[in-house]
PDB file of C-alpha atoms in Angstrom:
ATOM      1  CA  MET A   1       1.692   2.539   4.987  1.00 72.00           C
ATOM      2  CA  LEU A   2       3.101   0.846   8.130  1.00 81.00           C
ATOM      3  CA  ALA A   3      -0.382   0.350   9.620  1.00 87.00           C
ATOM      4  CA  LYS A   4      -1.683  -1.255   6.418  1.00 89.00           C
ATOM      5  CA  LEU A   5       1.395  -3.492   6.305  1.00 85.00           C
ATOM      6  CA  VAL A   6       0.729  -4.607   9.896  1.00 87.00           C
ATOM      7  CA  ALA A   7      -2.981  -5.116   9.124  1.00 90.00           C
ATOM      8  CA  ARG A   8      -2.195  -7.306   6.113  1.00 90.00           C
ATOM      9  CA  GLN A   9       0.223  -9.396   8.198  1.00 88.00           C
ATOM     10  CA  LEU A  10      -2.471  -9.870  10.848  1.00 90.00           C
ATOM     11  CA  ARG A  11      -4.958 -11.018   8.205  1.00 92.00           C
ATOM     12  CA  ARG A  12      -2.424 -13.512   6.836  1.00 90.00           C
ATOM     13  CA  ARG A  13      -2.252 -14.946  10.357  1.00 91.00           C
ATOM     14  CA  ARG A  14      -6.063 -15.230  10.317  1.00 93.00           C
ATOM     15  CA  ARG A  15      -6.599 -12.462  12.855  1.00 93.00           C
ATOM     16  CA  PRO A  16      -9.634 -10.278  12.062  1.00 95.00           C
ATOM     17  CA  VAL A  17      -8.965  -6.642  11.175  1.00 96.00           C
ATOM     18  CA  ALA A  18     -11.390  -3.707  11.111  1.00 96.00           C
ATOM     19  CA  ALA A  19     -10.561  -0.221   9.854  1.00 96.00           C
ATOM     20  CA  LEU A  20     -12.060   3.246   9.912  1.00 93.00           C
ATOM     21  CA  ASP A  21     -10.683   5.729   7.389  1.00 92.00           C
ATOM     22  CA  PRO A  22     -12.566   8.977   6.678  1.00 89.00           C
ATOM     23  CA  MET A  23     -10.384   9.533   3.586  1.00 89.00           C
ATOM     24  CA  ASN A  24     -11.614   6.235   2.039  1.00 87.00           C
ATOM     25  CA  ASP A  25      -8.119   5.046   1.131  1.00 90.00           C
ATOM     26  CA  PRO A  26      -8.608   1.943  -1.061  1.00 91.00           C
ATOM     27  CA  GLY A  27      -5.616   0.331   0.657  1.00 91.00           C
ATOM     28  CA  TRP A  28      -7.726  -0.274   3.765  1.00 94.00           C
ATOM     29  CA  ALA A  29     -10.256  -2.354   1.823  1.00 92.00           C
ATOM     30  CA  ALA A  30      -7.472  -4.795   0.950  1.00 90.00           C
ATOM     31  CA  ALA A  31      -5.939  -4.681   4.436  1.00 92.00           C
ATOM     32  CA  SER A  32      -9.089  -5.220   6.531  1.00 95.00           C
ATOM     33  CA  ASP A  33     -11.958  -7.657   6.934  1.00 96.00           C
ATOM     34  CA  TYR A  34     -14.409  -4.887   7.851  1.00 96.00           C
ATOM     35  CA  LEU A  35     -14.280  -1.249   6.735  1.00 95.00           C
ATOM     36  CA  ALA A  36     -16.389   1.036   8.944  1.00 94.00           C
ATOM     37  CA  ARG A  37     -18.175   4.129   7.626  1.00 89.00           C
ATOM     38  CA  ASP A  38     -17.785   6.156  10.836  1.00 90.00           C
ATOM     39  CA  LEU A  39     -16.989   5.782  14.543  1.00 88.00           C
ATOM     40  CA  PRO A  40     -20.513   4.598  15.580  1.00 89.00           C
ATOM     41  CA  ASP A  41     -20.376   1.959  12.825  1.00 92.00           C
ATOM     42  CA  LEU A  42     -16.971   0.722  14.051  1.00 92.00           C
ATOM     43  CA  TRP A  43     -18.178   0.825  17.653  1.00 89.00           C
ATOM     44  CA  PHE A  44     -21.214  -1.345  16.796  1.00 91.00           C
ATOM     45  CA  PHE A  45     -18.996  -3.859  14.969  1.00 94.00           C
ATOM     46  CA  LEU A  46     -16.543  -4.077  17.872  1.00 92.00           C
ATOM     47  CA  ARG A  47     -19.331  -4.544  20.432  1.00 90.00           C
ATOM     48  CA  THR A  48     -20.669  -7.537  18.494  1.00 92.00           C
ATOM     49  CA  HIS A  49     -17.316  -9.266  17.885  1.00 93.00           C
ATOM     50  CA  LYS A  50     -14.269 -10.328  19.916  1.00 90.00           C
ATOM     51  CA  ARG A  51     -10.507 -10.248  19.375  1.00 92.00           C
ATOM     52  CA  ILE A  52     -10.521  -7.666  16.564  1.00 94.00           C
ATOM     53  CA  HIS A  53      -7.489  -5.590  15.582  1.00 93.00           C
ATOM     54  CA  ALA A  54      -8.998  -2.179  14.788  1.00 92.00           C
ATOM     55  CA  PHE A  55      -7.196   0.664  13.001  1.00 92.00           C
ATOM     56  CA  ILE A  56      -8.600   4.191  13.138  1.00 90.00           C
ATOM     57  CA  ASP A  57      -6.802   6.155  10.435  1.00 90.00           C
ATOM     58  CA  GLU A  58      -6.706   9.940  10.379  1.00 87.00           C
ATOM     59  CA  SER A  59      -7.724   9.984  14.034  1.00 81.00           C
ATOM     60  CA  ALA A  60      -7.855  13.780  14.131  1.00 76.00           C
ATOM     61  CA  ILE A  61     -10.776  13.576  11.690  1.00 81.00           C
ATOM     62  CA  SER A  62     -12.302  10.284  12.870  1.00 81.00           C
ATOM     63  CA  VAL A  63     -12.253  11.056  16.598  1.00 78.00           C
ATOM     64  CA  ARG A  64     -12.831  14.440  18.177  1.00 72.00           C
ATOM     65  CA  LYS A  65     -10.219  15.178  20.836  1.00 69.00           C
ATOM     66  CA  PHE A  66     -12.529  14.781  23.838  1.00 70.00           C
ATOM     67  CA  ASP A  67     -15.010  12.346  22.285  1.00 72.00           C
ATOM     68  CA  ASP A  68     -16.758  10.228  24.949  1.00 76.00           C
ATOM     69  CA  GLU A  69     -17.470   7.502  22.375  1.00 76.00           C
ATOM     70  CA  ALA A  70     -13.755   7.145  21.629  1.00 76.00           C
ATOM     71  CA  ASN A  71     -12.926   7.001  25.334  1.00 77.00           C
ATOM     72  CA  LYS A  72     -15.621   4.358  25.799  1.00 79.00           C
ATOM     73  CA  LEU A  73     -14.253   2.450  22.808  1.00 80.00           C
ATOM     74  CA  THR A  74     -10.746   2.216  24.268  1.00 78.00           C
ATOM     75  CA  THR A  75     -11.983   1.352  27.751  1.00 79.00           C
ATOM     76  CA  ILE A  76     -14.390  -1.403  26.727  1.00 81.00           C
ATOM     77  CA  SER A  77     -12.237  -2.785  23.906  1.00 82.00           C
ATOM     78  CA  GLY A  78      -9.885  -4.301  26.470  1.00 79.00           C
ATOM     79  CA  HIS A  79     -12.763  -6.231  28.003  1.00 83.00           C
ATOM     80  CA  LEU A  80     -13.709  -7.561  24.552  1.00 87.00           C
ATOM     81  CA  GLU A  81     -10.070  -8.509  23.829  1.00 88.00           C
ATOM     82  CA  HIS A  82      -9.676  -5.972  21.007  1.00 89.00           C
ATOM     83  CA  SER A  83      -6.546  -4.100  20.003  1.00 88.00           C
ATOM     84  CA  VAL A  84      -7.369  -0.542  18.905  1.00 87.00           C
ATOM     85  CA  ASN A  85      -4.786   1.493  16.962  1.00 87.00           C
ATOM     86  CA  PHE A  86      -5.152   5.254  16.531  1.00 85.00           C
ATOM     87  CA  LEU A  87      -3.185   6.696  13.608  1.00 86.00           C
ATOM     88  CA  CYS A  88      -2.532  10.431  13.809  1.00 82.00           C
ATOM     89  CA  GLN A  89      -0.020  13.106  12.905  1.00 78.00           C
ATOM     90  CA  SER A  90       0.449  14.326  16.478  1.00 76.00           C
ATOM     91  CA  LEU A  91      -0.248  12.866  19.904  1.00 77.00           C
ATOM     92  CA  THR A  92      -1.844  16.128  20.956  1.00 78.00           C
ATOM     93  CA  GLN A  93      -4.699  15.317  18.548  1.00 80.00           C
ATOM     94  CA  LEU A  94      -5.756  12.557  20.946  1.00 81.00           C
ATOM     95  CA  SER A  95      -7.216  13.147  24.394  1.00 82.00           C
ATOM     96  CA  PRO A  96      -5.113  12.437  27.491  1.00 82.00           C
ATOM     97  CA  THR A  97      -7.483   9.529  28.268  1.00 79.00           C
ATOM     98  CA  LEU A  98      -6.732   7.851  24.931  1.00 79.00           C
ATOM     99  CA  ARG A  99      -3.009   8.498  25.282  1.00 78.00           C
ATOM    100  CA  GLY A 100      -3.079   7.101  28.826  1.00 78.00           C
ATOM    101  CA  GLN A 101      -4.400   3.767  27.566  1.00 77.00           C
ATOM    102  CA  THR A 102      -1.593   3.401  25.046  1.00 75.00           C
ATOM    103  CA  THR A 103       0.685   0.403  25.456  1.00 77.00           C
ATOM    104  CA  ILE A 104       2.710   0.756  22.249  1.00 77.00           C
ATOM    105  CA  THR A 105       3.619   3.928  20.346  1.00 79.00           C
ATOM    106  CA  TYR A 106       5.001   3.941  16.791  1.00 79.00           C
ATOM    107  CA  LEU A 107       6.792   7.283  16.655  1.00 78.00           C
ATOM    108  CA  PHE A 108       7.978   8.814  13.400  1.00 75.00           C
ATOM    109  CA  PRO A 109       9.896  12.131  13.292  1.00 68.00           C
ATOM    110  CA  CYS A 110       7.677  14.529  15.201  1.00 72.00           C
ATOM    111  CA  THR A 111       7.486  17.679  17.262  1.00 74.00           C
ATOM    112  CA  GLU A 112       9.387  18.028  20.497  1.00 77.00           C
ATOM    113  CA  GLU A 113       6.065  18.203  22.365  1.00 80.00           C
ATOM    114  CA  SER A 114       4.958  14.789  21.059  1.00 79.00           C
ATOM    115  CA  TRP A 115       8.401  13.366  21.832  1.00 78.00           C
ATOM    116  CA  ASP A 116       8.083  14.533  25.463  1.00 83.00           C
ATOM    117  CA  ILE A 117       4.524  13.190  25.776  1.00 83.00           C
ATOM    118  CA  VAL A 118       5.707   9.720  24.709  1.00 83.00           C
ATOM    119  CA  GLY A 119       8.546   9.864  27.251  1.00 83.00           C
ATOM    120  CA  ARG A 120       6.096  10.652  30.052  1.00 84.00           C
ATOM    121  CA  LEU A 121       3.510   8.171  28.775  1.00 82.00           C
ATOM    122  CA  HIS A 122       5.874   5.207  28.785  1.00 81.00           C
ATOM    123  CA  ASN A 123       7.974   6.324  31.772  1.00 83.00           C
ATOM    124  CA  CYS A 124      11.189   6.607  29.766  1.00 83.00           C
ATOM    125  CA  ARG A 125      11.861  10.346  29.647  1.00 82.00           C
ATOM    126  CA  GLN A 126      15.627  10.059  30.132  1.00 83.00           C
ATOM    127  CA  ARG A 127      16.094   7.504  27.352  1.00 80.00           C
ATOM    128  CA  MET A 128      13.831   9.502  25.062  1.00 79.00           C
ATOM    129  CA  ALA A 129      15.841  12.655  25.824  1.00 78.00           C
ATOM    130  CA  ALA A 130      19.048  10.809  24.908  1.00 78.00           C
ATOM    131  CA  LEU A 131      17.536   9.625  21.611  1.00 75.00           C
ATOM    132  CA  ARG A 132      16.079  13.025  20.724  1.00 70.00           C
ATOM    133  CA  PRO A 133      19.125  14.243  18.714  1.00 67.00           C
ATOM    134  CA  LEU A 134      19.065  10.988  16.738  1.00 64.00           C
ATOM    135  CA  ALA A 135      15.388  11.495  15.904  1.00 60.00           C
ATOM    136  CA  TRP A 136      16.098  14.966  14.527  1.00 56.00           C
ATOM    137  CA  ASP A 137      18.772  13.444  12.255  1.00 55.00           C
ATOM    138  CA  LEU A 138      16.442  10.891  10.663  1.00 52.00           C
ATOM    139  CA  GLN A 139      16.800  11.352   6.938  1.00 49.00           C
ATOM    140  CA  THR A 140      13.338  10.257   5.900  1.00 53.00           C
ATOM    141  CA  PHE A 141       9.965   9.487   7.375  1.00 55.00           C
ATOM    142  CA  SER A 142      10.693   5.812   6.757  1.00 66.00           C
ATOM    143  CA  GLU A 143      12.571   5.554  10.064  1.00 73.00           C
ATOM    144  CA  PHE A 144      10.642   5.311  13.307  1.00 78.00           C
ATOM    145  CA  PHE A 145      10.779   4.189  16.918  1.00 79.00           C
ATOM    146  CA  ILE A 146       8.559   1.688  18.718  1.00 80.00           C
ATOM    147  CA  ILE A 147       8.173   2.512  22.406  1.00 79.00           C
ATOM    148  CA  ARG A 148       6.420  -0.024  24.636  1.00 79.00           C
ATOM    149  CA  ALA A 149       4.759   0.339  28.036  1.00 76.00           C
ATOM    150  CA  ASP A 150       7.701  -1.487  29.659  1.00 79.00           C
ATOM    151  CA  SER A 151       9.951   1.383  28.385  1.00 79.00           C
ATOM    152  CA  THR A 152      11.736  -0.646  25.707  1.00 82.00           C
ATOM    153  CA  ILE A 153      12.643   1.470  22.705  1.00 82.00           C
ATOM    154  CA  ARG A 154      13.672   0.119  19.319  1.00 81.00           C
ATOM    155  CA  ARG A 155      14.509   1.916  16.074  1.00 79.00           C
ATOM    156  CA  TYR A 156      13.242   0.651  12.695  1.00 77.00           C
ATOM    157  CA  ARG A 157      13.213   1.525   9.015  1.00 75.00           C
ATOM    158  CA  LEU A 158      10.336   0.788   6.667  1.00 72.00           C
ATOM    159  CA  THR A 159      11.516  -0.059   3.148  1.00 68.00           C
ATOM    160  CA  TYR A 160       8.925   1.068   0.636  1.00 61.00           C
ATOM    161  CA  ARG A 161      10.111  -1.033  -2.288  1.00 62.00           C
ATOM    162  CA  THR A 162      10.134  -4.394  -0.487  1.00 59.00           C
ATOM    163  CA  LYS A 163       7.550  -3.354   2.139  1.00 59.00           C
ATOM    164  CA  ALA A 164       9.662  -4.771   4.944  1.00 63.00           C
ATOM    165  CA  VAL A 165      10.446  -3.464   8.410  1.00 65.00           C
ATOM    166  CA  ILE A 166      14.101  -3.592   9.431  1.00 65.00           C
ATOM    167  CA  GLU A 167      15.278  -3.171  13.025  1.00 63.00           C
ATOM    168  CA  LEU A 168      18.162  -0.734  13.392  1.00 66.00           C
ATOM    169  CA  SER A 169      20.535  -0.334  16.301  1.00 55.00           C
ATOM    170  CA  GLU A 170      20.004   2.657  18.598  1.00 48.00           C
TER     171      GLU A 170
END
């Protein structure tokens, strides 16, 4: 839901959005300008356009863990000024190469392994360790953290009724 909310906001700001969803969620049709059938289809679209915000939903299905095409996609997308977002249940579903090119992580309640990977990825292991007990106490999956490459960490709540994102204090 958060990714579709972000995609719709981008479209309202006239920024082009492409999506790949193997589950064919109808919400992506409304949230994107281009809906790809599979990874090669998305890859072709991204190679022929610039400044696209791409969302790859269900990444564990859409992208095999050590898929060279996905690694190529993330490497070359920077040169074409794209922003590529991989949506998955666990960071371990993505290859270390894909994780290494991550600049922002939206982290919902997750396994301790994924929590540690994000701490190493964004060079904020001590802060992540301090926040770990708080993450275990999250009441619902509507609360999440955004961790950026510069090690800033912020806590948010997604309200389903009003479809708004609220920043919470740490």
